[in-house]
PDB file of C-alpha atoms in Angstrom:
ATOM      1  CA  UNK A   1      -0.002  -0.036   0.011  1.00 62.00           C
ATOM      2  CA  UNK A   2       1.410   3.310  -1.020  1.00 70.00           C
ATOM      3  CA  UNK A   3       1.601   6.115   1.595  1.00 71.00           C
ATOM      4  CA  UNK A   4       0.210   9.571   0.807  1.00 67.00           C
ATOM      5  CA  UNK A   5       2.167  12.672   1.568  1.00 71.00           C
ATOM      6  CA  UNK A   6       5.352  10.866   0.508  1.00 90.00           C
ATOM      7  CA  UNK A   7       7.458  11.722  -2.625  1.00 96.00           C
ATOM      8  CA  UNK A   8       7.489   9.015  -5.278  1.00 97.00           C
ATOM      9  CA  UNK A   9       9.529   8.487  -8.409  1.00 98.00           C
ATOM     10  CA  UNK A  10       7.101   7.363 -11.095  1.00 98.00           C
ATOM     11  CA  UNK A  11       7.829   6.120 -14.655  1.00 98.00           C
ATOM     12  CA  UNK A  12       5.333   4.984 -17.291  1.00 98.00           C
ATOM     13  CA  UNK A  13       6.081   3.933 -20.835  1.00 98.00           C
ATOM     14  CA  UNK A  14       4.109   4.043 -23.988  1.00 98.00           C
ATOM     15  CA  UNK A  15       2.943   0.696 -25.282  1.00 98.00           C
ATOM     16  CA  UNK A  16       5.766  -1.278 -26.886  1.00 97.00           C
ATOM     17  CA  UNK A  17       7.987   1.746 -26.357  1.00 97.00           C
ATOM     18  CA  UNK A  18       6.500   3.492 -29.453  1.00 98.00           C
ATOM     19  CA  UNK A  19       7.668   7.115 -29.825  1.00 98.00           C
ATOM     20  CA  UNK A  20       4.141   8.514 -29.614  1.00 98.00           C
ATOM     21  CA  UNK A  21       5.172  11.339 -27.371  1.00 98.00           C
ATOM     22  CA  UNK A  22       7.458  12.991 -30.023  1.00 97.00           C
ATOM     23  CA  UNK A  23       4.320  14.952 -30.920  1.00 96.00           C
ATOM     24  CA  UNK A  24       3.940  17.939 -28.532  1.00 97.00           C
ATOM     25  CA  UNK A  25       0.122  17.676 -28.693  1.00 97.00           C
ATOM     26  CA  UNK A  26       0.387  14.487 -26.695  1.00 98.00           C
ATOM     27  CA  UNK A  27       2.823  15.989 -24.218  1.00 98.00           C
ATOM     28  CA  UNK A  28       0.480  18.862 -23.625  1.00 98.00           C
ATOM     29  CA  UNK A  29      -2.353  16.441 -22.718  1.00 98.00           C
ATOM     30  CA  UNK A  30       0.082  15.086 -20.047  1.00 98.00           C
ATOM     31  CA  UNK A  31       1.034  18.512 -18.666  1.00 98.00           C
ATOM     32  CA  UNK A  32      -2.571  19.658 -18.767  1.00 98.00           C
ATOM     33  CA  UNK A  33      -3.657  16.588 -16.758  1.00 98.00           C
ATOM     34  CA  UNK A  34      -0.853  17.165 -14.156  1.00 98.00           C
ATOM     35  CA  UNK A  35      -1.957  20.817 -13.876  1.00 98.00           C
ATOM     36  CA  UNK A  36      -5.547  19.800 -13.359  1.00 98.00           C
ATOM     37  CA  UNK A  37      -4.571  17.220 -10.643  1.00 98.00           C
ATOM     38  CA  UNK A  38      -2.493  19.918  -8.816  1.00 98.00           C
ATOM     39  CA  UNK A  39      -5.190  22.559  -9.057  1.00 98.00           C
ATOM     40  CA  UNK A  40      -7.676  20.006  -7.627  1.00 97.00           C
ATOM     41  CA  UNK A  41      -5.275  19.483  -4.708  1.00 97.00           C
ATOM     42  CA  UNK A  42      -4.779  15.771  -5.398  1.00 97.00           C
ATOM     43  CA  UNK A  43      -0.938  15.947  -6.138  1.00 98.00           C
ATOM     44  CA  UNK A  44       2.139  18.005  -6.024  1.00 98.00           C
ATOM     45  CA  UNK A  45       4.558  17.658  -8.979  1.00 98.00           C
ATOM     46  CA  UNK A  46       8.133  18.338  -7.988  1.00 98.00           C
ATOM     47  CA  UNK A  47       9.894  17.206 -11.167  1.00 98.00           C
ATOM     48  CA  UNK A  48       8.994  15.678 -14.594  1.00 98.00           C
ATOM     49  CA  UNK A  49      10.167  14.873 -17.972  1.00 98.00           C
ATOM     50  CA  UNK A  50       8.187  13.794 -21.030  1.00 98.00           C
ATOM     51  CA  UNK A  51      10.337  11.809 -23.364  1.00 98.00           C
ATOM     52  CA  UNK A  52       9.398  10.411 -26.792  1.00 98.00           C
ATOM     53  CA  UNK A  53       8.276   7.018 -25.387  1.00 98.00           C
ATOM     54  CA  UNK A  54       8.063   7.447 -21.594  1.00 98.00           C
ATOM     55  CA  UNK A  55       7.558   9.899 -18.666  1.00 98.00           C
ATOM     56  CA  UNK A  56       9.197  10.303 -15.353  1.00 98.00           C
ATOM     57  CA  UNK A  57       7.738  12.188 -12.436  1.00 98.00           C
ATOM     58  CA  UNK A  58       8.628  12.990  -8.860  1.00 98.00           C
ATOM     59  CA  UNK A  59       5.262  13.604  -7.249  1.00 98.00           C
ATOM     60  CA  UNK A  60       3.419  13.516  -4.021  1.00 97.00           C
ATOM     61  CA  UNK A  61      -0.164  12.268  -3.617  1.00 95.00           C
ATOM     62  CA  UNK A  62      -1.870  14.599  -1.178  1.00 96.00           C
ATOM     63  CA  UNK A  63      -3.841  13.509   1.959  1.00 93.00           C
ATOM     64  CA  UNK A  64      -7.384  12.259   1.435  1.00 92.00           C
ATOM     65  CA  UNK A  65      -6.342  10.823  -1.973  1.00 94.00           C
ATOM     66  CA  UNK A  66      -5.461   7.088  -2.699  1.00 94.00           C
ATOM     67  CA  UNK A  67      -2.177   6.684  -4.483  1.00 95.00           C
ATOM     68  CA  UNK A  68      -3.442   3.800  -6.653  1.00 95.00           C
ATOM     69  CA  UNK A  69      -6.485   5.767  -7.643  1.00 96.00           C
ATOM     70  CA  UNK A  70      -4.590   8.829  -8.650  1.00 97.00           C
ATOM     71  CA  UNK A  71      -1.986   6.845 -10.618  1.00 97.00           C
ATOM     72  CA  UNK A  72      -4.803   4.874 -12.463  1.00 97.00           C
ATOM     73  CA  UNK A  73      -6.940   7.920 -13.137  1.00 97.00           C
ATOM     74  CA  UNK A  74      -3.922   9.878 -14.478  1.00 98.00           C
ATOM     75  CA  UNK A  75      -2.913   6.990 -16.879  1.00 98.00           C
ATOM     76  CA  UNK A  76      -6.531   6.280 -17.805  1.00 97.00           C
ATOM     77  CA  UNK A  77      -7.460   9.904 -18.526  1.00 98.00           C
ATOM     78  CA  UNK A  78      -4.310  10.732 -20.513  1.00 98.00           C
ATOM     79  CA  UNK A  79      -4.700   7.470 -22.493  1.00 98.00           C
ATOM     80  CA  UNK A  80      -8.352   8.529 -23.228  1.00 98.00           C
ATOM     81  CA  UNK A  81      -7.406  11.958 -24.447  1.00 98.00           C
ATOM     82  CA  UNK A  82      -4.525  10.648 -26.554  1.00 98.00           C
ATOM     83  CA  UNK A  83      -6.740   8.033 -28.185  1.00 98.00           C
ATOM     84  CA  UNK A  84      -9.443  10.670 -28.908  1.00 98.00           C
ATOM     85  CA  UNK A  85      -6.721  12.967 -30.472  1.00 98.00           C
ATOM     86  CA  UNK A  86      -5.286   9.988 -32.480  1.00 98.00           C
ATOM     87  CA  UNK A  87      -8.858   9.168 -33.779  1.00 97.00           C
ATOM     88  CA  UNK A  88      -9.134  12.688 -35.055  1.00 97.00           C
ATOM     89  CA  UNK A  89      -5.512  13.483 -36.264  1.00 95.00           C
ATOM     90  CA  UNK A  90      -3.988  10.240 -37.012  1.00 96.00           C
ATOM     91  CA  UNK A  91      -6.341   7.261 -37.326  1.00 97.00           C
ATOM     92  CA  UNK A  92      -3.738   5.081 -39.131  1.00 97.00           C
ATOM     93  CA  UNK A  93      -1.312   5.529 -36.337  1.00 96.00           C
ATOM     94  CA  UNK A  94      -3.951   4.752 -33.732  1.00 97.00           C
ATOM     95  CA  UNK A  95      -4.061   1.193 -35.296  1.00 97.00           C
ATOM     96  CA  UNK A  96      -0.618   0.551 -33.662  1.00 97.00           C
ATOM     97  CA  UNK A  97      -2.262   0.787 -30.248  1.00 98.00           C
ATOM     98  CA  UNK A  98      -5.140  -1.667 -30.954  1.00 97.00           C
ATOM     99  CA  UNK A  99      -5.139  -4.592 -28.368  1.00 96.00           C
ATOM    100  CA  UNK A 100      -8.715  -5.794 -28.636  1.00 94.00           C
ATOM    101  CA  UNK A 101      -8.785  -6.636 -24.972  1.00 93.00           C
ATOM    102  CA  UNK A 102     -11.904  -7.391 -23.089  1.00 93.00           C
ATOM    103  CA  UNK A 103     -11.893  -4.089 -21.294  1.00 92.00           C
ATOM    104  CA  UNK A 104     -10.441  -1.841 -24.057  1.00 94.00           C
ATOM    105  CA  UNK A 105      -9.839  -1.700 -27.734  1.00 96.00           C
ATOM    106  CA  UNK A 106      -6.747   0.521 -27.530  1.00 97.00           C
ATOM    107  CA  UNK A 107      -3.914   0.753 -25.005  1.00 98.00           C
ATOM    108  CA  UNK A 108      -1.513   3.654 -24.771  1.00 98.00           C
ATOM    109  CA  UNK A 109       0.501   2.924 -21.631  1.00 98.00           C
ATOM    110  CA  UNK A 110       2.320  -0.231 -20.753  1.00 98.00           C
ATOM    111  CA  UNK A 111       0.887  -2.006 -17.758  1.00 95.00           C
ATOM    112  CA  UNK A 112       2.654  -1.900 -14.319  1.00 94.00           C
ATOM    113  CA  UNK A 113       4.350   1.459 -14.294  1.00 98.00           C
ATOM    114  CA  UNK A 114       7.254   1.859 -11.915  1.00 97.00           C
ATOM    115  CA  UNK A 115       6.628   3.785  -8.615  1.00 97.00           C
ATOM    116  CA  UNK A 116       9.299   4.004  -5.972  1.00 97.00           C
ATOM    117  CA  UNK A 117       8.995   5.797  -2.691  1.00 96.00           C
ATOM    118  CA  UNK A 118      11.673   8.419  -2.166  1.00 97.00           C
ATOM    119  CA  UNK A 119      13.047   8.123   1.334  1.00 94.00           C
ATOM    120  CA  UNK A 120      15.731  10.858   1.522  1.00 95.00           C
ATOM    121  CA  UNK A 121      16.714  14.226   0.247  1.00 96.00           C
ATOM    122  CA  UNK A 122      19.748  12.603  -1.525  1.00 97.00           C
ATOM    123  CA  UNK A 123      17.551  10.131  -3.351  1.00 97.00           C
ATOM    124  CA  UNK A 124      15.088  12.903  -4.294  1.00 98.00           C
ATOM    125  CA  UNK A 125      18.042  14.961  -5.794  1.00 98.00           C
ATOM    126  CA  UNK A 126      19.370  11.887  -7.609  1.00 98.00           C
ATOM    127  CA  UNK A 127      16.063  11.185  -9.278  1.00 98.00           C
ATOM    128  CA  UNK A 128      15.421  14.816 -10.121  1.00 98.00           C
ATOM    129  CA  UNK A 129      18.938  15.038 -11.681  1.00 98.00           C
ATOM    130  CA  UNK A 130      18.213  11.839 -13.639  1.00 98.00           C
ATOM    131  CA  UNK A 131      14.983  13.266 -14.950  1.00 98.00           C
ATOM    132  CA  UNK A 132      16.595  16.528 -16.054  1.00 98.00           C
ATOM    133  CA  UNK A 133      19.477  14.870 -17.759  1.00 98.00           C
ATOM    134  CA  UNK A 134      17.363  12.249 -19.621  1.00 98.00           C
ATOM    135  CA  UNK A 135      16.850  14.445 -22.694  1.00 98.00           C
ATOM    136  CA  UNK A 136      20.651  14.943 -22.916  1.00 98.00           C
ATOM    137  CA  UNK A 137      21.674  11.321 -23.050  1.00 97.00           C
ATOM    138  CA  UNK A 138      23.478   9.982 -26.096  1.00 96.00           C
ATOM    139  CA  UNK A 139      20.401   7.913 -27.013  1.00 96.00           C
ATOM    140  CA  UNK A 140      18.054  10.919 -27.097  1.00 97.00           C
ATOM    141  CA  UNK A 141      20.065  14.153 -27.771  1.00 97.00           C
ATOM    142  CA  UNK A 142      16.950  16.285 -27.457  1.00 98.00           C
ATOM    143  CA  UNK A 143      18.742  19.305 -25.865  1.00 97.00           C
ATOM    144  CA  UNK A 144      22.207  20.496 -25.145  1.00 97.00           C
ATOM    145  CA  UNK A 145      21.357  21.761 -21.584  1.00 98.00           C
ATOM    146  CA  UNK A 146      18.581  20.412 -19.228  1.00 98.00           C
ATOM    147  CA  UNK A 147      16.808  23.751 -19.175  1.00 98.00           C
ATOM    148  CA  UNK A 148      16.560  23.842 -22.959  1.00 98.00           C
ATOM    149  CA  UNK A 149      14.271  20.881 -23.141  1.00 98.00           C
ATOM    150  CA  UNK A 150      10.683  22.311 -22.963  1.00 97.00           C
ATOM    151  CA  UNK A 151       8.785  19.352 -21.562  1.00 98.00           C
ATOM    152  CA  UNK A 152      10.689  19.048 -18.342  1.00 98.00           C
ATOM    153  CA  UNK A 153      10.936  20.770 -15.007  1.00 98.00           C
ATOM    154  CA  UNK A 154      14.514  21.581 -15.494  1.00 98.00           C
ATOM    155  CA  UNK A 155      13.978  25.222 -16.292  1.00 98.00           C
ATOM    156  CA  UNK A 156      12.148  25.512 -12.896  1.00 98.00           C
ATOM    157  CA  UNK A 157      15.219  24.280 -11.035  1.00 98.00           C
ATOM    158  CA  UNK A 158      17.896  25.908 -13.126  1.00 97.00           C
ATOM    159  CA  UNK A 159      16.261  29.317 -13.835  1.00 98.00           C
ATOM    160  CA  UNK A 160      13.312  29.560 -11.386  1.00 97.00           C
ATOM    161  CA  UNK A 161      10.787  29.636 -14.210  1.00 97.00           C
ATOM    162  CA  UNK A 162       7.690  27.492 -13.993  1.00 98.00           C
ATOM    163  CA  UNK A 163       6.240  27.629 -17.533  1.00 97.00           C
ATOM    164  CA  UNK A 164       3.596  24.942 -16.636  1.00 98.00           C
ATOM    165  CA  UNK A 165       2.106  26.682 -13.502  1.00 97.00           C
ATOM    166  CA  UNK A 166       2.118  23.549 -11.324  1.00 98.00           C
ATOM    167  CA  UNK A 167       5.669  22.824 -10.166  1.00 98.00           C
ATOM    168  CA  UNK A 168       6.782  22.754  -6.485  1.00 98.00           C
ATOM    169  CA  UNK A 169      10.239  22.586  -5.196  1.00 97.00           C
ATOM    170  CA  UNK A 170      10.805  19.174  -3.676  1.00 96.00           C
ATOM    171  CA  UNK A 171      12.402  20.867  -0.535  1.00 94.00           C
ATOM    172  CA  UNK A 172       9.135  22.579   0.176  1.00 93.00           C
ATOM    173  CA  UNK A 173       6.564  19.845  -0.214  1.00 91.00           C
TER     174      UNK A 173
END
C-alpha cells in the first residue's frame, strides 16, 4: 500500500516503447492533466520529463487521496485523451495501439508502471537530476542543456521559471 504525503519517483512507458510522445500535442495532454490534478489538490509535482516514449515524475499524492486511484486515473485519462486525439488526427497511427482486450480496444501505456518511494533528500536529488538529464543522453540528444528541453521541470530548477504553472520545489513539499 502506497503512503500519501510521500514523494514518489514514477515512470510510465508508451505501449511497446513507441515514440508517440514525440508529438507535442500529446505532451500537452500530459502537462494539462498534471496541472488539473495539482489545481484539484490531489497531487504536487516536483519534477517531470516527457520523453518520446516514456515519462518520469517526482510527485506526491496529497492526503485524502489514494495513490493507486490517482495513478490509475492519471494514466486512464491521458490515454483516453490521446486516443481521442489520434482518432481525429492520425487514425492510421492509432491502429498501432489496438489490443482488442476485453476491457479496451486500445492501450496507450504499458501495464505496471514503476513507482518507488523516495526516502531521503539525496535520493530525491538523484532522481530529479536523472529526470533533467534524460533528454541529454546519447540515446536521445533532445537538448544540449537540461533547461533547454521544454517538456521538463529543469527550467524551474535551473532558472526559477515554471512555464507549466504547477511545479513545486521538492524541498518545500
